[in-house]
Short mmCIF file of C-alpha atoms in Angstrom, two decimals:
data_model
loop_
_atom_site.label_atom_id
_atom_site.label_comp_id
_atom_site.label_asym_id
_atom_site.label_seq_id
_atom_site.Cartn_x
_atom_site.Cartn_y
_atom_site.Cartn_z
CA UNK A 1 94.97 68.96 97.11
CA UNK A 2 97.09 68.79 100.42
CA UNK A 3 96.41 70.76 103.41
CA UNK A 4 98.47 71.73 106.40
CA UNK A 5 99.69 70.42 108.17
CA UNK A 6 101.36 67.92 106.28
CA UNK A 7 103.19 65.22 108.42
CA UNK A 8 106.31 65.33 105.95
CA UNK A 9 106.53 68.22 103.97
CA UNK A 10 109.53 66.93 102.69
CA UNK A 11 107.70 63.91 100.76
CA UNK A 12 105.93 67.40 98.62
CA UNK A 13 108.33 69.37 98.55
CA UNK A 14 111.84 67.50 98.60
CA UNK A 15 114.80 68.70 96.45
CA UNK A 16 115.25 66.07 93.26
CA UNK A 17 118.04 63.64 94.06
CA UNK A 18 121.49 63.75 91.94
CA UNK A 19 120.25 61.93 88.62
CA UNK A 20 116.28 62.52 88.87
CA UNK A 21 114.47 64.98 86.17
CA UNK A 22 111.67 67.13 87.41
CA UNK A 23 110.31 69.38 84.70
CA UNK A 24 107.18 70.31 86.50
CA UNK A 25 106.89 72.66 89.63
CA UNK A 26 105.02 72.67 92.88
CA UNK A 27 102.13 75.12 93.69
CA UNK A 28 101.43 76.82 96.90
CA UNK A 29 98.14 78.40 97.61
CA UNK A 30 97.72 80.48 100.45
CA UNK A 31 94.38 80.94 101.51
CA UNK A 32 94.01 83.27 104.59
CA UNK A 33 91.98 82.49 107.62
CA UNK A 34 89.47 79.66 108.40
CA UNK A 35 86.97 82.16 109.77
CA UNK A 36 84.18 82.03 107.75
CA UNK A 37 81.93 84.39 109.52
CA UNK A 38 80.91 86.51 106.37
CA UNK A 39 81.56 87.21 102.57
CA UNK A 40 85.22 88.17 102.58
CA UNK A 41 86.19 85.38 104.54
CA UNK A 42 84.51 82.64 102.33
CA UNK A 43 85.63 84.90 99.35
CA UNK A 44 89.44 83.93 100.65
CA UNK A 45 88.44 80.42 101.74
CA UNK A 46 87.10 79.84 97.78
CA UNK A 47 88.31 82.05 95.30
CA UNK A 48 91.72 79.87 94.55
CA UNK A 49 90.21 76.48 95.75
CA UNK A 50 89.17 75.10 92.06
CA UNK A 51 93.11 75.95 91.48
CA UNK A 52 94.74 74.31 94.36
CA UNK A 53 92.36 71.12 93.25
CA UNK A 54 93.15 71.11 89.96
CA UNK A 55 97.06 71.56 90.26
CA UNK A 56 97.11 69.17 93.66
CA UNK A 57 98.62 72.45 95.40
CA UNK A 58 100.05 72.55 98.68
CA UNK A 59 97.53 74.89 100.63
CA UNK A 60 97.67 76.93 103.70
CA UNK A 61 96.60 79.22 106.40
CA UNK A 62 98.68 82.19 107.07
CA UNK A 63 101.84 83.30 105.74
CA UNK A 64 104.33 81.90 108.88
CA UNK A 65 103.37 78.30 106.96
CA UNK A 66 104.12 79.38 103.34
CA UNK A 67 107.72 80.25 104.95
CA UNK A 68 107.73 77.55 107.21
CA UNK A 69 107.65 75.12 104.09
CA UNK A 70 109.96 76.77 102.21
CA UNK A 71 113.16 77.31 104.53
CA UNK A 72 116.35 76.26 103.01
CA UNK A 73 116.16 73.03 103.77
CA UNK A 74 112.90 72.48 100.90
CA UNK A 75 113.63 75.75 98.40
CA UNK A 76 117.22 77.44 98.99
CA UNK A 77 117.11 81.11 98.42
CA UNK A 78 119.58 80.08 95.52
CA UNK A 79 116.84 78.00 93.80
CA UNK A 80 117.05 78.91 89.89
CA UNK A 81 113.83 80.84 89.39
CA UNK A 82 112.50 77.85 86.92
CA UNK A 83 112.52 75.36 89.70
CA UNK A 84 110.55 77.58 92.27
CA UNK A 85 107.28 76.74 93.51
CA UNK A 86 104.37 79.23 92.04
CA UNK A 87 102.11 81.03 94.73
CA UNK A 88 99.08 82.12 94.49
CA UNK A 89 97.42 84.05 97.53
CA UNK A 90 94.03 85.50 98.26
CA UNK A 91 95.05 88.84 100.39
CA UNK A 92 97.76 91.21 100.03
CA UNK A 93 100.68 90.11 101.42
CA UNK A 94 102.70 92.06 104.41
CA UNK A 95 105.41 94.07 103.17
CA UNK A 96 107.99 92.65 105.44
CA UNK A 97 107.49 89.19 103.59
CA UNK A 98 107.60 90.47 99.97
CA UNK A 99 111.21 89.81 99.76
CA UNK A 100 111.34 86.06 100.61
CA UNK A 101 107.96 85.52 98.57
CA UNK A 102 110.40 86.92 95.51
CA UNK A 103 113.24 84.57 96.41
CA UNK A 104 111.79 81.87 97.15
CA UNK A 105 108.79 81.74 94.71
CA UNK A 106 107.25 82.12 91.40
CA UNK A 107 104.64 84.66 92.68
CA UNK A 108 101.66 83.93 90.12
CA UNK A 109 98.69 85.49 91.36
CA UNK A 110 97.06 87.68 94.04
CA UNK A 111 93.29 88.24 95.15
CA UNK A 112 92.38 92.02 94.89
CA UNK A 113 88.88 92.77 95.69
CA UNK A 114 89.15 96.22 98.15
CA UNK A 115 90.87 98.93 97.60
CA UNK A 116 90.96 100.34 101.53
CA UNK A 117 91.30 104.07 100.28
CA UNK A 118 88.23 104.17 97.82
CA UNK A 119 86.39 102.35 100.12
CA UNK A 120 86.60 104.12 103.21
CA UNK A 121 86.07 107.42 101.23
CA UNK A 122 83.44 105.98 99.86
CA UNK A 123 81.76 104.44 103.46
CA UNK A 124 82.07 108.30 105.03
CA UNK A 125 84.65 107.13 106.79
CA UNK A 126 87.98 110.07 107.06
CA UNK A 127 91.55 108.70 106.59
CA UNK A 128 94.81 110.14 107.77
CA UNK A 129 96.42 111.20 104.58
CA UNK A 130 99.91 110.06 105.21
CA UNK A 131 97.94 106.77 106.12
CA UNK A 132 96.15 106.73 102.95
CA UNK A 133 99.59 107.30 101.04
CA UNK A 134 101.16 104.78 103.21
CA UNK A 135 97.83 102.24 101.69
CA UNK A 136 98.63 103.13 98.00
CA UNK A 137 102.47 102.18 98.47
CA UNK A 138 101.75 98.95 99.71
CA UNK A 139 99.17 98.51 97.51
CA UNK A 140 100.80 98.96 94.17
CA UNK A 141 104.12 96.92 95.80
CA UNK A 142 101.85 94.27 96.11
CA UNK A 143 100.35 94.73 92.67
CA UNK A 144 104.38 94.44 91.54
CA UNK A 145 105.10 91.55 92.92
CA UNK A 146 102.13 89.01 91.34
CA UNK A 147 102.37 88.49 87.59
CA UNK A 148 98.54 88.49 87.76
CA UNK A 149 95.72 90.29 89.87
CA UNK A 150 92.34 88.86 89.94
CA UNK A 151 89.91 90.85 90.47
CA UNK A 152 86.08 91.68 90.90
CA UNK A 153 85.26 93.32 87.73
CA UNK A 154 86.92 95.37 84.88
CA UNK A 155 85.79 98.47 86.42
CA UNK A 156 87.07 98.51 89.71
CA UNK A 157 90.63 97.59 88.05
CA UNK A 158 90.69 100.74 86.29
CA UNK A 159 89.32 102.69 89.18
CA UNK A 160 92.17 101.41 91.20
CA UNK A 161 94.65 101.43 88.69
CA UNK A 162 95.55 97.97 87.68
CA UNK A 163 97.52 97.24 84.48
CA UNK A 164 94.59 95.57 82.00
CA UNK A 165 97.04 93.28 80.49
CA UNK A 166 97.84 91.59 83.94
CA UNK A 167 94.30 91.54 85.55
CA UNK A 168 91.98 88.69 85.42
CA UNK A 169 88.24 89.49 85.94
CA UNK A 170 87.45 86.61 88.56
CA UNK A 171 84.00 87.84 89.75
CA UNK A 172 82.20 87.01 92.98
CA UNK A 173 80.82 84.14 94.51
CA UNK A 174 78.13 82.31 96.92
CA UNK A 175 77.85 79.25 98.33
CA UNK A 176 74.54 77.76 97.41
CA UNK A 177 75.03 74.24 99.29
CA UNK A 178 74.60 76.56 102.53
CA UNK A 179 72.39 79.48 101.01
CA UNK A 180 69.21 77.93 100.25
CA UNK A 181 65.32 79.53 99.41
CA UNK A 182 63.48 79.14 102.57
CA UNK A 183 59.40 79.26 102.41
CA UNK A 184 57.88 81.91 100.96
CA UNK A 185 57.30 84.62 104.12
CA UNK A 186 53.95 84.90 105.17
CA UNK A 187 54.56 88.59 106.79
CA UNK A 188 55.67 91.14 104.00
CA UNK A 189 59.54 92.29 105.03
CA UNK A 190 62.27 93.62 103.74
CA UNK A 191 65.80 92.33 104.34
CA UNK A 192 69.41 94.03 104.22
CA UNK A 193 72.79 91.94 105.06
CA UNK A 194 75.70 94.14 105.02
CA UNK A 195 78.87 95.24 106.85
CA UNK A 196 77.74 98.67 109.42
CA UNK A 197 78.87 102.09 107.80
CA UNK A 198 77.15 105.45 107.24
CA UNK A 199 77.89 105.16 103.47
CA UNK A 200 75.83 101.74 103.06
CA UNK A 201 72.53 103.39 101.96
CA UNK A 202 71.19 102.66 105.53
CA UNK A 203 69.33 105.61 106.52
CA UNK A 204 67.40 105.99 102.75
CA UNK A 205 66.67 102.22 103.11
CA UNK A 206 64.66 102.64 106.85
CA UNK A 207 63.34 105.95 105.39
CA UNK A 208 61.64 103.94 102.31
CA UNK A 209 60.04 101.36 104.40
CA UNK A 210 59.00 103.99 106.96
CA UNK A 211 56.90 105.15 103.67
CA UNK A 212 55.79 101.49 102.41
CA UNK A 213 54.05 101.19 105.39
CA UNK A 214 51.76 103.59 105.13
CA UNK A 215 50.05 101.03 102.39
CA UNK A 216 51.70 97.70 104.38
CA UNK A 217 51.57 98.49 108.33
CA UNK A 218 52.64 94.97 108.83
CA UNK A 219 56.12 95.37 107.06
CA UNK A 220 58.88 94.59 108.78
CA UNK A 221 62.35 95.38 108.23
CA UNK A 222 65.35 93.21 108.67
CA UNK A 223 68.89 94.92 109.11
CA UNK A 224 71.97 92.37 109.86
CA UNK A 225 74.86 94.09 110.25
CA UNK A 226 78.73 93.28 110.73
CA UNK A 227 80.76 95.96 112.91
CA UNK A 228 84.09 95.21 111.76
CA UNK A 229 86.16 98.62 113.26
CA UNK A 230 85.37 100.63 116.75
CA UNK A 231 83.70 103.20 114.32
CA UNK A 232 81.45 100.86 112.68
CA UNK A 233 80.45 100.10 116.26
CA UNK A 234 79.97 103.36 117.50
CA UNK A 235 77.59 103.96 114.21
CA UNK A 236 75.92 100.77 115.31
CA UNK A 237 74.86 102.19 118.39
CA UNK A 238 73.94 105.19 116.85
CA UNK A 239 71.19 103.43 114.96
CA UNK A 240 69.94 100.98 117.20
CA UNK A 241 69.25 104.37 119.39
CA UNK A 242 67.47 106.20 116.13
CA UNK A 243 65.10 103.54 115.66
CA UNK A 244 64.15 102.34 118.97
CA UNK A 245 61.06 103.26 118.79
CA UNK A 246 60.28 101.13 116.02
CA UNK A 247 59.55 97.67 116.61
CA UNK A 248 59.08 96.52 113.37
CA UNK A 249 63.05 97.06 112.71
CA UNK A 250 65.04 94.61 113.52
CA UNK A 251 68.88 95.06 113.97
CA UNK A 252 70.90 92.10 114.47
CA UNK A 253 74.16 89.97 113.43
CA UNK A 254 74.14 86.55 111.52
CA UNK A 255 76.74 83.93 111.12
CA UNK A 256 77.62 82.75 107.49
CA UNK A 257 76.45 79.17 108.62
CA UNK A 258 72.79 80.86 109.58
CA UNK A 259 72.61 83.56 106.78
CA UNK A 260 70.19 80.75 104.17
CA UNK A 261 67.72 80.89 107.07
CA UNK A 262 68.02 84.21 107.70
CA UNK A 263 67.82 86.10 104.59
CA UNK A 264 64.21 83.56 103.99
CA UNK A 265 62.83 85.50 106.51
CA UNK A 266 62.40 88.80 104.20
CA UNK A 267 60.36 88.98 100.94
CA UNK A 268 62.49 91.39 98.85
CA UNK A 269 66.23 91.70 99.32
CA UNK A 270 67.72 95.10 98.75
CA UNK A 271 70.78 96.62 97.99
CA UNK A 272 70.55 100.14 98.78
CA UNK A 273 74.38 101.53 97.95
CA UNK A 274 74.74 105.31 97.59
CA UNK A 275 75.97 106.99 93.96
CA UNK A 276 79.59 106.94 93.97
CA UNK A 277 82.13 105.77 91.98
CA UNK A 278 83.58 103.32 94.07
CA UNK A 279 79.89 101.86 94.57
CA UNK A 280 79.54 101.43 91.27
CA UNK A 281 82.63 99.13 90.13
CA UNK A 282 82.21 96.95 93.42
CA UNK A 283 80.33 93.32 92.88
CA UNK A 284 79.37 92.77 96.72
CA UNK A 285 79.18 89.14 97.75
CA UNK A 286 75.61 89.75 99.69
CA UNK A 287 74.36 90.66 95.57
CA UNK A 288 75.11 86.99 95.08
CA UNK A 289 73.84 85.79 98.31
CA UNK A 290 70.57 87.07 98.05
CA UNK A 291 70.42 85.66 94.77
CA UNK A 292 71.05 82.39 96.24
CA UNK A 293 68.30 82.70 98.60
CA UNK A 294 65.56 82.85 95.74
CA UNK A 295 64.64 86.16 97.01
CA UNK A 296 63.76 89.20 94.26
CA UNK A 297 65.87 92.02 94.60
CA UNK A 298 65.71 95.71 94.88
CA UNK A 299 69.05 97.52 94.31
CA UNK A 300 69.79 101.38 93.74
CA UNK A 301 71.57 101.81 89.92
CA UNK A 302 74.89 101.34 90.69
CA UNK A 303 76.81 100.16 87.19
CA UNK A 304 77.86 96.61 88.42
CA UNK A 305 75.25 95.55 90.41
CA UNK A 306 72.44 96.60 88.58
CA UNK A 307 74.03 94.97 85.14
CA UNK A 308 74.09 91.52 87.22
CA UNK A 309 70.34 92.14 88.62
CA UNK A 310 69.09 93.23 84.85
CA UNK A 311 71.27 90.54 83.09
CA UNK A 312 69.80 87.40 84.87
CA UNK A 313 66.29 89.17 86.06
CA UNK A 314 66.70 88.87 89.28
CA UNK A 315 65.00 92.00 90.27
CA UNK A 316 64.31 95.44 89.88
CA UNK A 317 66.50 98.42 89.50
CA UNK A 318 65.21 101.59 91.45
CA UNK A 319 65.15 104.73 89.01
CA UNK A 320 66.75 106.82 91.48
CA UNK A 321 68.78 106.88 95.22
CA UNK A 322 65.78 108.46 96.83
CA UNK A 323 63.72 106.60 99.77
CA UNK A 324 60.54 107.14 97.14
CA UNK A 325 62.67 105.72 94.25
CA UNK A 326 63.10 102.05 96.95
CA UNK A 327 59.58 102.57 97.56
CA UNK A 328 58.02 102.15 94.59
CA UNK A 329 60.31 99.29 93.56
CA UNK A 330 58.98 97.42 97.08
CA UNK A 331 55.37 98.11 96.79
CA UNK A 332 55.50 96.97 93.43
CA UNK A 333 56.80 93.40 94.19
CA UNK A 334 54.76 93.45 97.68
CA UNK A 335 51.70 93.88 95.44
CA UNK A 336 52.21 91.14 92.90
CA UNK A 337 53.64 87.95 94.46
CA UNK A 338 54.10 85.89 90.73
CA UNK A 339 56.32 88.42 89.51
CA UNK A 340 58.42 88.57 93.21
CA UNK A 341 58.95 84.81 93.00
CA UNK A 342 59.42 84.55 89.57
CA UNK A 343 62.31 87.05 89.72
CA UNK A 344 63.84 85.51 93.00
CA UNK A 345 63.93 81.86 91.09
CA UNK A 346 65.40 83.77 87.97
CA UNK A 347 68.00 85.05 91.08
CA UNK A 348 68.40 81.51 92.17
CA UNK A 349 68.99 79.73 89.28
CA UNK A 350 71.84 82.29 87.91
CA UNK A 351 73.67 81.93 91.30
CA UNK A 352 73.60 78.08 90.15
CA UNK A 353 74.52 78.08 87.12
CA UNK A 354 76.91 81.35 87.39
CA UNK A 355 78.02 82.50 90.42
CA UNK A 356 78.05 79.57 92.69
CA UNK A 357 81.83 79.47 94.12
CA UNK A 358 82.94 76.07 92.25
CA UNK A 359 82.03 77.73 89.27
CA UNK A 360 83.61 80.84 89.28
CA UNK A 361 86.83 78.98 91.02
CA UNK A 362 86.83 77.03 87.73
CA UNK A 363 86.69 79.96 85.56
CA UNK A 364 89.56 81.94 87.49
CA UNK A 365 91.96 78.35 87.55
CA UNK A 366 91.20 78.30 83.88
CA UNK A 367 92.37 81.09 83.14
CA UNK A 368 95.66 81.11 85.36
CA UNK A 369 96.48 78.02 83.87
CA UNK A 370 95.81 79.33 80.39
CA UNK A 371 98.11 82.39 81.22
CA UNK A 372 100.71 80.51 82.85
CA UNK A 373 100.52 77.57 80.09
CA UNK A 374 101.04 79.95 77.01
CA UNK A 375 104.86 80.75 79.08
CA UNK A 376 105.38 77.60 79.44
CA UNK A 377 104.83 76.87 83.01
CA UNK A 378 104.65 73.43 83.64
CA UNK A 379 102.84 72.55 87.08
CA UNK A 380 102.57 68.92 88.66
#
């Protein structure tokens, strides 16, 4: 696998000489950003990596360096389409470079894992409508453009209105290397790791604990949250100002490169998500992170989640949305500590075995490969 910059892009990605036969094609991957702050950014760092490896792919950053490699110099825009380098990207591309990515590539396969208009109906949060129209047309051009879309689960490719026979379920991932089980806690607490938004199951979540501590005083409550938008800020603000008079809460950010340490610091791990049906297709990358930690977890019976939790008994599933329904599900595992560790190694070794980045990279490059193979796409 190459990655930019290359000294001589030409010695990749040269034209074949007047004579030479080359039956087999470049790849491109574009993987966007090299933040890698939270789960969506290593999600874009990692999702296409095992693929890029495997077919010695020419990887980059942003978009300007896809086109920058393939001016007319490397790929004329009169390149027959069997001699065109396959892309595969992990965002949506801009509209105003969907043209040149369809004359000057084979565009394999895109990442899809948000659909902006469920989700910010979903998160409370209101949406122009000509903006959310605008969102669905450059959504579905997108979805045109790639022969595949991989995706997070079946589900959320029907919510959002994918063609089965071109999506690939890729599923989620962690990075276990860097998320690591910590010591046991010696202070009972409950930990949350999420992006800021009224629709998160916040408020239900602080409300529950507020209960448990009627039988554990000493809980403590760990919220790290990501404002990613001016609203999610002003929210923010809103409920650092709710629950100031609450020591035992704790509000506060953590980097990717901390979050191992941080999320060793609860006991339980919870996913509190509200009913709704975007909630329930989504397969959030903190599920798999708190797996990783070897922490049990407590999540509210949203369809995806809760089949991971109940498949690899990694925690419990609450029997409701209420704060009683997350109370009973923490004072059960705060009151037996075998069954709490037991289920947060069951976690751990299923984010090994299953969900650990490298792995589900493999599965998703097998799969392109077998797609593209059975057309007869022949790769470097």
């Amino acid at each position: 696998m190459s990655h930019e910059p290359d000294p001589d892009p030409t010695s990749a990605l040269r034209m074949p000489v007047a004579g030479e036969r080359r039956s087999f094609r470049q790849w491109i991957v574009l993987r966007a950003g090299r933040d890698r702050r939270w789960g969506g950014e290593i999600r874009r760092q990692m999702i296409f990596e095992r693929l890029a490896d495997r077919t010695a792919a020419l990887v980059v950053e942003s978009w300007p360096y896809v086109q920058g490699y393939t001016r007319d110099r490397f790929w004329p825009s009169m390149l027959p389409p069997r001699r065109r380098p396959f892309l595969a990207v992990t965002e949506q591309p801009p509209e105003s470079v969907i043209p040149w990515i369809v004359r000057r590539t084979d565009p394999v396969a895109v990442a899809i894992y948000d659909d902006p208009v469920a989700q910010t109906r979903a998160l409370g949060i209101r949406l122009d409508p000509d903006q959310a129209l605008e969102l669905g047309r450059l959504r579905r051009l997108a979805m045109a453009t790639f022969r595949w879309q991989v995706v997070p689960t079946a589900s959320f490719a029907e919510l959002v209105g994918l063609d089965p026979d071109r999506v690939i379920v890729g599923g989620n991932g962690t990075m276990t290397d860097e998320v690591r089980p910590g010591p046991w806690p010696t202070v009972p607490s409950i930990g949350f790791v999420s992006g800021a938004a009224p629709g998160r199951g916040i408020e239900p979540l602080v409300e529950a604990c507020r209960l448990v501590r009627s039988s554990w005083p000493d809980l403590r409550l760990y919220l790290w949250l990501v404002a990613t938008s001016p609203s999610a800020n002003e929210y923010l603000d809103e409920l650092r100002t709710r629950v100031r008079g609450e020591p035992w809460i704790t509000i506060g950010a953590v980097p990717h490169a901390g979050l191992g340490e941080a999320l060793a610091r609860a006991t339980i791990l919870c996913i509190p998500h509200p009913a709704n049906e975007y909630m329930d297709v989504a397969l959030p990358v903190k599920l798999l992170d708190s797996m990783a930690a070897g922490r049990p977890l407590v999540v509210t019976p949203r369809r995806e989640t809760a089949a991971i939790v109940e498949r690899y008994g990694a925690g419990l599933v609450t029997g409701g949305d209420e704060p009683a329904d997350l109370a009973v599900a923490f004072e059960r595992l705060l009151g037996d500590e075998v069954l709490a560790q037991r289920l947060g190694a069951a976690g751990r070794e299923a984010a090994l075995q299953e969900f650990d980045w490298k792995v589900v990279g493999d599965r998703i490059a097998t799969e392109i490969l077998a797609r593209e193979g059975r057309r007869g796409r022949r790769w470097r």
